[in-house]
Tab-separated table of N, CA, C and O in Angstrom:
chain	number	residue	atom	x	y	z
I	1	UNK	N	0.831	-1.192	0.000
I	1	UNK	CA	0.000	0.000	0.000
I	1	UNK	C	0.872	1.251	0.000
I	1	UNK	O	0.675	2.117	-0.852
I	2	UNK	N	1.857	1.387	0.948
I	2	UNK	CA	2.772	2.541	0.646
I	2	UNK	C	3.271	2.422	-0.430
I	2	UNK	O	3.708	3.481	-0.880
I	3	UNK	N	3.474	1.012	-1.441
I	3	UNK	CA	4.285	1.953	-2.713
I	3	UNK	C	3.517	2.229	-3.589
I	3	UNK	O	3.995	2.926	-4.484
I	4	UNK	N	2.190	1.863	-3.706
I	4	UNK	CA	1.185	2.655	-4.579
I	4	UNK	C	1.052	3.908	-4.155
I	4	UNK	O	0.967	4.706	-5.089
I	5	UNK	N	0.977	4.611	-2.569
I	5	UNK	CA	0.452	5.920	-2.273
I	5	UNK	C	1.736	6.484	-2.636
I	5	UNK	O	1.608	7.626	-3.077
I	6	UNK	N	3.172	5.983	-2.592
I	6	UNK	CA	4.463	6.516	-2.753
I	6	UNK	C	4.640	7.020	-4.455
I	6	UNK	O	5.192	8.033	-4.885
I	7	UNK	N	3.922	5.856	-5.249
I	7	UNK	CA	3.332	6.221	-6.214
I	7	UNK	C	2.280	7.149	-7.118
I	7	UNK	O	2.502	7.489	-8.280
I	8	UNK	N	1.543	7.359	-6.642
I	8	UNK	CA	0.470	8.222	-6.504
I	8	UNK	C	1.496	9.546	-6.289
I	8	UNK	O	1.804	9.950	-7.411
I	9	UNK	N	1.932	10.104	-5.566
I	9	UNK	CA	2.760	11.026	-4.575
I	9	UNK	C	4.059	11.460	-5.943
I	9	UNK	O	4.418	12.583	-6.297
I	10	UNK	N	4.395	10.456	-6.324
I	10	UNK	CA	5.804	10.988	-7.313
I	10	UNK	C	5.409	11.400	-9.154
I	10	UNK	O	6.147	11.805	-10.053
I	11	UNK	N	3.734	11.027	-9.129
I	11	UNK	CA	2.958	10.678	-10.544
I	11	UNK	C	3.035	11.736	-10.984
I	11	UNK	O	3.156	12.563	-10.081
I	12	UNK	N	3.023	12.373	-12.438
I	12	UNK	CA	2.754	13.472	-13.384
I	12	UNK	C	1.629	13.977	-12.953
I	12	UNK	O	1.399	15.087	-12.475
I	13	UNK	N	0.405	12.389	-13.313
I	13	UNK	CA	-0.482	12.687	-13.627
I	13	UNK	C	-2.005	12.760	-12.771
I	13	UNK	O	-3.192	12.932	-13.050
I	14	UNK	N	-1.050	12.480	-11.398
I	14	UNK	CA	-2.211	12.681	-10.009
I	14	UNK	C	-2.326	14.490	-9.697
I	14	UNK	O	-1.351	15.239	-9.637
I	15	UNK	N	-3.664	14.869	-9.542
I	15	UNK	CA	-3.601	15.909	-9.495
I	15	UNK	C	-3.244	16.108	-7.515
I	15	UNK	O	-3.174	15.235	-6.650
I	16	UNK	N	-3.046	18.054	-7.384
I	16	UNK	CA	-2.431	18.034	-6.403
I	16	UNK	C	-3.550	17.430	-5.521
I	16	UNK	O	-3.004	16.372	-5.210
I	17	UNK	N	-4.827	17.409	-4.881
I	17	UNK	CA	-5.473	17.129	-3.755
I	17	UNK	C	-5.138	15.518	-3.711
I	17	UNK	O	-5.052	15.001	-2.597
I	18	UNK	N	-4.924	14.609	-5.027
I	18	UNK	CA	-4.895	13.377	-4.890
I	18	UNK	C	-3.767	13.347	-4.170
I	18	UNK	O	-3.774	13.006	-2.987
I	19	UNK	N	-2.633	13.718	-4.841
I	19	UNK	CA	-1.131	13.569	-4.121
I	19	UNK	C	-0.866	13.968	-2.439
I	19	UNK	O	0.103	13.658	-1.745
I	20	UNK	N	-2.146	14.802	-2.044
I	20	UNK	CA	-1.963	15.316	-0.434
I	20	UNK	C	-2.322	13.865	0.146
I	20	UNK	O	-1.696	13.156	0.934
I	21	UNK	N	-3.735	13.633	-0.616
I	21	UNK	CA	-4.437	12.486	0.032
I	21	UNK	C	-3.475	11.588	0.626
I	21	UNK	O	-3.412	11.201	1.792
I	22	UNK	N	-2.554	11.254	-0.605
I	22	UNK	CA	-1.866	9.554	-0.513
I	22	UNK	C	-0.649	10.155	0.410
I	22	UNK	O	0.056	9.376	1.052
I	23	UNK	N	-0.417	11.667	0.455
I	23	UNK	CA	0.697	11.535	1.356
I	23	UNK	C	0.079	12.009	2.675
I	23	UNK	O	0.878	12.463	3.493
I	24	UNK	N	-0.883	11.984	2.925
I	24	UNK	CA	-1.341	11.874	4.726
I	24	UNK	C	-1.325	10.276	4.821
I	24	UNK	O	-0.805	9.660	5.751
I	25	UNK	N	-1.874	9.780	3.885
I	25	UNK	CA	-2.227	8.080	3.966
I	25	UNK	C	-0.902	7.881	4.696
I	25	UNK	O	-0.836	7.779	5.922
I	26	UNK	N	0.041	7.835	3.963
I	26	UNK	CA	1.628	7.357	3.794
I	26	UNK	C	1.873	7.884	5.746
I	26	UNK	O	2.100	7.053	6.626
I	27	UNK	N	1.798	8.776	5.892
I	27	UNK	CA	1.591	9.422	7.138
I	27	UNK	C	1.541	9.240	8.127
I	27	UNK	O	2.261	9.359	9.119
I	28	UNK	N	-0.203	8.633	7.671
I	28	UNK	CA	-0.705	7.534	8.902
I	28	UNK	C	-0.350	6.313	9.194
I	28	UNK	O	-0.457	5.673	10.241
I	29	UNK	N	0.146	6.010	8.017
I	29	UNK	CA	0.336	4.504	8.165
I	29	UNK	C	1.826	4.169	8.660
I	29	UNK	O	2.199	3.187	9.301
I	30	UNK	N	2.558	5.232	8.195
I	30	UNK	CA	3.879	5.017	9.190
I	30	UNK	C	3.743	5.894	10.656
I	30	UNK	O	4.740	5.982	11.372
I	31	UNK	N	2.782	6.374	10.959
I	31	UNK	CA	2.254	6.975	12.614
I	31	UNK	C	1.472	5.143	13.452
I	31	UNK	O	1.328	4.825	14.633
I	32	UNK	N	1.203	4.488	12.346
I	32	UNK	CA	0.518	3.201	13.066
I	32	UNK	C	1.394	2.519	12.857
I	32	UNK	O	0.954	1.647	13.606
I	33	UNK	N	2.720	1.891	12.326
I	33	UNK	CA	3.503	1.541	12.578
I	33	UNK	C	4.689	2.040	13.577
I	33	UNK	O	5.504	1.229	14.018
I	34	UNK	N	4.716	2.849	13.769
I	34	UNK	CA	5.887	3.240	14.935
I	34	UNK	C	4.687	3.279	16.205
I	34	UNK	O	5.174	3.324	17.335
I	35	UNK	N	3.226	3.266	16.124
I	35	UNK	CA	2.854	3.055	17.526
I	35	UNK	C	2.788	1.327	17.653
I	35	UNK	O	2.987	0.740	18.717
I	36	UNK	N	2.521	0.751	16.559
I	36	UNK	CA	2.674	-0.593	16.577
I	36	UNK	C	4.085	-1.064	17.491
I	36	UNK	O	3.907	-1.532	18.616
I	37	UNK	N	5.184	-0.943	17.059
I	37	UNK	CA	6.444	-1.344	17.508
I	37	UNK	C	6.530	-0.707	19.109
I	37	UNK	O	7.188	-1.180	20.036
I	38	UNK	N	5.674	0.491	19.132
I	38	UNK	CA	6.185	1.171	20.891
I	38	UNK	C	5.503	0.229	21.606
I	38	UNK	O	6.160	-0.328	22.486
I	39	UNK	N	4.257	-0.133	21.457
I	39	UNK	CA	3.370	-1.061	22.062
I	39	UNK	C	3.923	-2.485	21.998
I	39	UNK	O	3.801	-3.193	22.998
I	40	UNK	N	4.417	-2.879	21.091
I	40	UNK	CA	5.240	-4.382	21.417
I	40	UNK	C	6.760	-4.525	22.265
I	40	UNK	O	7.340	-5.436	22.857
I	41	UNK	N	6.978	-3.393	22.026
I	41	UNK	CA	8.120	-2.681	23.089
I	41	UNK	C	7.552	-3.318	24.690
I	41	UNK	O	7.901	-4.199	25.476
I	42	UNK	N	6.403	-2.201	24.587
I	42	UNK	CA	5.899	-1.661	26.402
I	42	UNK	C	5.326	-3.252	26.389
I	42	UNK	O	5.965	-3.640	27.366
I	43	UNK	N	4.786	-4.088	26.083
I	43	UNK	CA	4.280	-5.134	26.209
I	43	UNK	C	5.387	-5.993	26.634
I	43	UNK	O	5.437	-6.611	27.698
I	44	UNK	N	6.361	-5.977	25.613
I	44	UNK	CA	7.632	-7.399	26.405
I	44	UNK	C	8.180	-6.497	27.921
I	44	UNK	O	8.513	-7.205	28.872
I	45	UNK	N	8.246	-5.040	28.075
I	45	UNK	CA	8.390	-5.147	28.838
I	45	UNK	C	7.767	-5.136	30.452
I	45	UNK	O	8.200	-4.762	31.542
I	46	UNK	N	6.743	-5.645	30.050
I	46	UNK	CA	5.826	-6.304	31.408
I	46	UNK	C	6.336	-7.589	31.765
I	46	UNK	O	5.641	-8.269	32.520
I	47	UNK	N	7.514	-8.083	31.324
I	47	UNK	CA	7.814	-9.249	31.062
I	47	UNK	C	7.597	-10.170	30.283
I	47	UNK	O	8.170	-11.247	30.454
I	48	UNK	N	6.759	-9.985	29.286
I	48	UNK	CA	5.938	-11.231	28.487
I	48	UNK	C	7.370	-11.508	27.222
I	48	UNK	O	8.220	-10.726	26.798
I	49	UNK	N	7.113	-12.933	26.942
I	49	UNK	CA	8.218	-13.346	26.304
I	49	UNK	C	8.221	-12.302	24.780
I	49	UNK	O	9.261	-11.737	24.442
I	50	UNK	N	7.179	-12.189	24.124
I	50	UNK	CA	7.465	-11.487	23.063
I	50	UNK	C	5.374	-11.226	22.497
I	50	UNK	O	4.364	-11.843	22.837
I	51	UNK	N	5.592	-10.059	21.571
I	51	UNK	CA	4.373	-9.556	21.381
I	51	UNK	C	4.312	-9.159	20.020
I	51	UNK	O	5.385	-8.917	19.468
I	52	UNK	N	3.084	-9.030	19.270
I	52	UNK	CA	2.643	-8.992	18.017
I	52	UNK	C	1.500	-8.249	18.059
I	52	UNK	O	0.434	-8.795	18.347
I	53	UNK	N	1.599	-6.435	17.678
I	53	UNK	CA	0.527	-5.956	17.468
I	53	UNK	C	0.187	-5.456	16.239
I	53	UNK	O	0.977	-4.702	15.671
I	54	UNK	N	-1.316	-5.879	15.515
I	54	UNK	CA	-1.477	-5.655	13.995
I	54	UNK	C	-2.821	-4.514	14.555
I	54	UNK	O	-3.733	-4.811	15.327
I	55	UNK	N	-2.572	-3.142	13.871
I	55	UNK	CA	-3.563	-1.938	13.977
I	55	UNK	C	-4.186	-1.771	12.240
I	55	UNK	O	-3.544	-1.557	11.212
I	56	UNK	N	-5.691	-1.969	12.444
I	56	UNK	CA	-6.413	-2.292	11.508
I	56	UNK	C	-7.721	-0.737	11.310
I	56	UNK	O	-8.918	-0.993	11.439
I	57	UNK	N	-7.352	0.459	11.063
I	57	UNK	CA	-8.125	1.202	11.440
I	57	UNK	C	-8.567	1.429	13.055
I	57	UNK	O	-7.908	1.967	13.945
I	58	UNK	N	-9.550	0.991	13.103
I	58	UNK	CA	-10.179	1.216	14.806
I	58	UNK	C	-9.966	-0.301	15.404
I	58	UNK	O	-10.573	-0.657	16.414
I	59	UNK	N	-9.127	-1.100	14.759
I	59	UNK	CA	-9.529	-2.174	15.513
I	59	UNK	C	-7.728	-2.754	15.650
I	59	UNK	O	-6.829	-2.718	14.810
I	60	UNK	N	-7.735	-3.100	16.623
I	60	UNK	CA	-6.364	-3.701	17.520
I	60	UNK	C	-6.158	-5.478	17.438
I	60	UNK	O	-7.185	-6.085	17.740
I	61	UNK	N	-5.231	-6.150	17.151
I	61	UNK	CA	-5.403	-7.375	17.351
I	61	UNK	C	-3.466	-8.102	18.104
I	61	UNK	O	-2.461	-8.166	17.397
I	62	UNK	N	-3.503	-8.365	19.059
I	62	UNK	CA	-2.253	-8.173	20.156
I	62	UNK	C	-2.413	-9.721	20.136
I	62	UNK	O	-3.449	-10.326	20.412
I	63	UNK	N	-1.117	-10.315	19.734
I	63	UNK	CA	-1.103	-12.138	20.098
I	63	UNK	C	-0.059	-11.718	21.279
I	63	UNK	O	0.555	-10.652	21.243
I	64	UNK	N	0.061	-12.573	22.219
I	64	UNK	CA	1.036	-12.386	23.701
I	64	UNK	C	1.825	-13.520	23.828
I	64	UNK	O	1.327	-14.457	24.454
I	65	UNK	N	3.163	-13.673	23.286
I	65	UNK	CA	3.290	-14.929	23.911
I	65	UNK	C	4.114	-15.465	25.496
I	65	UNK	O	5.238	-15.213	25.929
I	66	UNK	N	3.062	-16.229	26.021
I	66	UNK	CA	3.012	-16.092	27.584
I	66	UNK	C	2.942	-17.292	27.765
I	66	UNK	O	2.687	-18.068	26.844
I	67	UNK	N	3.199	-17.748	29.240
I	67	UNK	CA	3.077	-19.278	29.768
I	67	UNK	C	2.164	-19.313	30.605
I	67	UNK	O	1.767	-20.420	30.971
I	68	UNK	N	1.498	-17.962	31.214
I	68	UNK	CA	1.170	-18.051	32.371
I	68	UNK	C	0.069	-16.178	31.791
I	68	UNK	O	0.571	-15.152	31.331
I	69	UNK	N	-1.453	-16.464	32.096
I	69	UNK	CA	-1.840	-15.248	31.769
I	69	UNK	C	-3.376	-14.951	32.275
I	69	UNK	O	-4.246	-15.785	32.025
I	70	UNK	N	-3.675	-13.813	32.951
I	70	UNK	CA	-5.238	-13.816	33.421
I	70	UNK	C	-6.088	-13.016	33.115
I	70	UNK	O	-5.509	-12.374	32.238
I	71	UNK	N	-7.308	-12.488	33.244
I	71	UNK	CA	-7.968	-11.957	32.560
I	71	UNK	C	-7.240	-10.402	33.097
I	71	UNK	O	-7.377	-9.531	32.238
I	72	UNK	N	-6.645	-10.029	34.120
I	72	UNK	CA	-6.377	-9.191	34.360
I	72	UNK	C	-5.167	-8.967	33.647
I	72	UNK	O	-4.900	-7.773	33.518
I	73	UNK	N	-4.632	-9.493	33.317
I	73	UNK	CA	-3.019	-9.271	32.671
I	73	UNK	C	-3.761	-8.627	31.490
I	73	UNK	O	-3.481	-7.475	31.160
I	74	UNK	N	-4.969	-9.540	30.661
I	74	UNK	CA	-5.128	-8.951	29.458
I	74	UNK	C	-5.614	-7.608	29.812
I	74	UNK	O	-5.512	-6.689	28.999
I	75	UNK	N	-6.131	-7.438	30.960
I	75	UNK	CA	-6.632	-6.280	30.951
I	75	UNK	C	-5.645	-4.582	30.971
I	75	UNK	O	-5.951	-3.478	30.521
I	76	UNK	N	-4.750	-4.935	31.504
I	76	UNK	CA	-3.491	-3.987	31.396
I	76	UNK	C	-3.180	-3.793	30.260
I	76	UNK	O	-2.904	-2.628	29.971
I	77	UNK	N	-3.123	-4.555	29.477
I	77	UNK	CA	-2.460	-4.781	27.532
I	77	UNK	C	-3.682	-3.316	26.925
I	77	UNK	O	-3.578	-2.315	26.215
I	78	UNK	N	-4.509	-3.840	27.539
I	78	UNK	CA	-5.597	-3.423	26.832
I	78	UNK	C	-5.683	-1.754	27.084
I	78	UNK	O	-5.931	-0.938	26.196
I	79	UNK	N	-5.392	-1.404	28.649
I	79	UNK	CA	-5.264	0.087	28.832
I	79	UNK	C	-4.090	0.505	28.511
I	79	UNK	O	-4.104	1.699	28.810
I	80	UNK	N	-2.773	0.164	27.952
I	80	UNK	CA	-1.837	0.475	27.528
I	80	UNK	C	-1.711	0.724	25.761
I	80	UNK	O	-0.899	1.406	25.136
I	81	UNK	N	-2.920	-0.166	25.247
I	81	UNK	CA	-3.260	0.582	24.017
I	81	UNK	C	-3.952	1.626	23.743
I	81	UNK	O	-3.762	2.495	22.892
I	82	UNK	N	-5.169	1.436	24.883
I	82	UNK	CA	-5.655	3.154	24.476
I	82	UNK	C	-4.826	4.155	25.393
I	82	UNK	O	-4.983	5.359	25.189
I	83	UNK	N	-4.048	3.779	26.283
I	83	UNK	CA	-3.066	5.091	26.653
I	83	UNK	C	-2.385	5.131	25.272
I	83	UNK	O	-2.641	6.207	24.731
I	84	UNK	N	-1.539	4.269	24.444
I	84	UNK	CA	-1.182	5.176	23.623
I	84	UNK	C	-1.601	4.948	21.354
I	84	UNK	O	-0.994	5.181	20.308
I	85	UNK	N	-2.696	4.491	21.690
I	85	UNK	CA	-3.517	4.894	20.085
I	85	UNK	C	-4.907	4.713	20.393
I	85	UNK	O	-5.472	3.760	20.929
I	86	UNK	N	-5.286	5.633	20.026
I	86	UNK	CA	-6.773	6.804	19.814
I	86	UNK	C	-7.251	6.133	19.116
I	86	UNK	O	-6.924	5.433	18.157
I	87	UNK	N	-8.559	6.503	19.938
I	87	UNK	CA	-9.989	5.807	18.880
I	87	UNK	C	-9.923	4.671	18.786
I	87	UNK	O	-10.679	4.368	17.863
I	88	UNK	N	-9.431	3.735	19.215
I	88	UNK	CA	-9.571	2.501	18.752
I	88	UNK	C	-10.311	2.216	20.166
I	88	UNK	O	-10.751	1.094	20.417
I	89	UNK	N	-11.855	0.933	18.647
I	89	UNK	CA	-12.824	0.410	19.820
I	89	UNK	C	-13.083	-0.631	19.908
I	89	UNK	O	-14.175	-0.958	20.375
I	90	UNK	N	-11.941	-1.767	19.384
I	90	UNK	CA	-12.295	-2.576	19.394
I	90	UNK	C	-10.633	-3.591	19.522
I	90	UNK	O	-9.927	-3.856	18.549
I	91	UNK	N	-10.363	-3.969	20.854
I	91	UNK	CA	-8.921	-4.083	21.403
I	91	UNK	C	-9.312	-5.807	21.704
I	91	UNK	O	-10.105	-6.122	22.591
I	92	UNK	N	-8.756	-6.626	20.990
I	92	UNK	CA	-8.492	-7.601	21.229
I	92	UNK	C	-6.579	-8.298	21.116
I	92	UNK	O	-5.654	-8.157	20.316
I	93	UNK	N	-6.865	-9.307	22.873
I	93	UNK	CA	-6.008	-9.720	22.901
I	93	UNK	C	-5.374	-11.042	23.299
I	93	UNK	O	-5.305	-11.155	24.523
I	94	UNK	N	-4.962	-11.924	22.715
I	94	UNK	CA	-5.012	-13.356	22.699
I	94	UNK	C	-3.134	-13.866	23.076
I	94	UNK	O	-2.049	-13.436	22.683
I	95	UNK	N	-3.551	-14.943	23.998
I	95	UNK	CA	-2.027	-15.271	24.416
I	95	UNK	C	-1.734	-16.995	24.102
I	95	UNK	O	-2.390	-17.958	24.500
I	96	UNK	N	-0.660	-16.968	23.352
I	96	UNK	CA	-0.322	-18.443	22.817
I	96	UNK	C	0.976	-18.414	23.515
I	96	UNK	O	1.583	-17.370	23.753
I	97	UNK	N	1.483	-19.889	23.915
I	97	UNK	CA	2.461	-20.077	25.096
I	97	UNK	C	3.667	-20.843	23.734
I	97	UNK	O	4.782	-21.252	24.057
């Protein structure tokens, strides 16, 4: 998807509002990747062996991998994503050992 909007962005023949479009896109999508990586960061370091977060618009999907995990553990994961990405309403989070 970024090298089409990267595309779009370098084109003759995209006019200018198209070319803003694809470069906020480009934008956002590297603003949800660097919150992606801070959050798998802050996650291993709760101790958990290692973490996988995929940000889908409004919706969150966090695999944990853990040996040992309770509804409350998930529940921390869960306020540590909306402490740090907005708007999202729909935070799921699943732990494979």
């Amino acid at each position: 998807l970024k090298e089409q909007l990267q595309s779009i962005v370098a084109s003759n023949d995209a006019s200018a509002n198209e070319k803003s479009e694809a470069y906020d896109e480009m934008e956002a999508l590297t603003d949800a990747a660097q919150k992606e990586a801070i959050l798998e960061t802050l996650i291993k370091s709760q101790g958990y062996e290692d973490a996988l977060v995929r940000a889908d618009g409004n919706n969150v999907k966090i695999t944990v991998k853990a040996k040992e995990h309770t509804k409350s553990s998930a529940n921390k994961i869960m306020a540590l994503v909306r402490d740090e990405m907005e708007n999202m309403e729909d935070v799921i989070v699943t732990f494979e050992q």
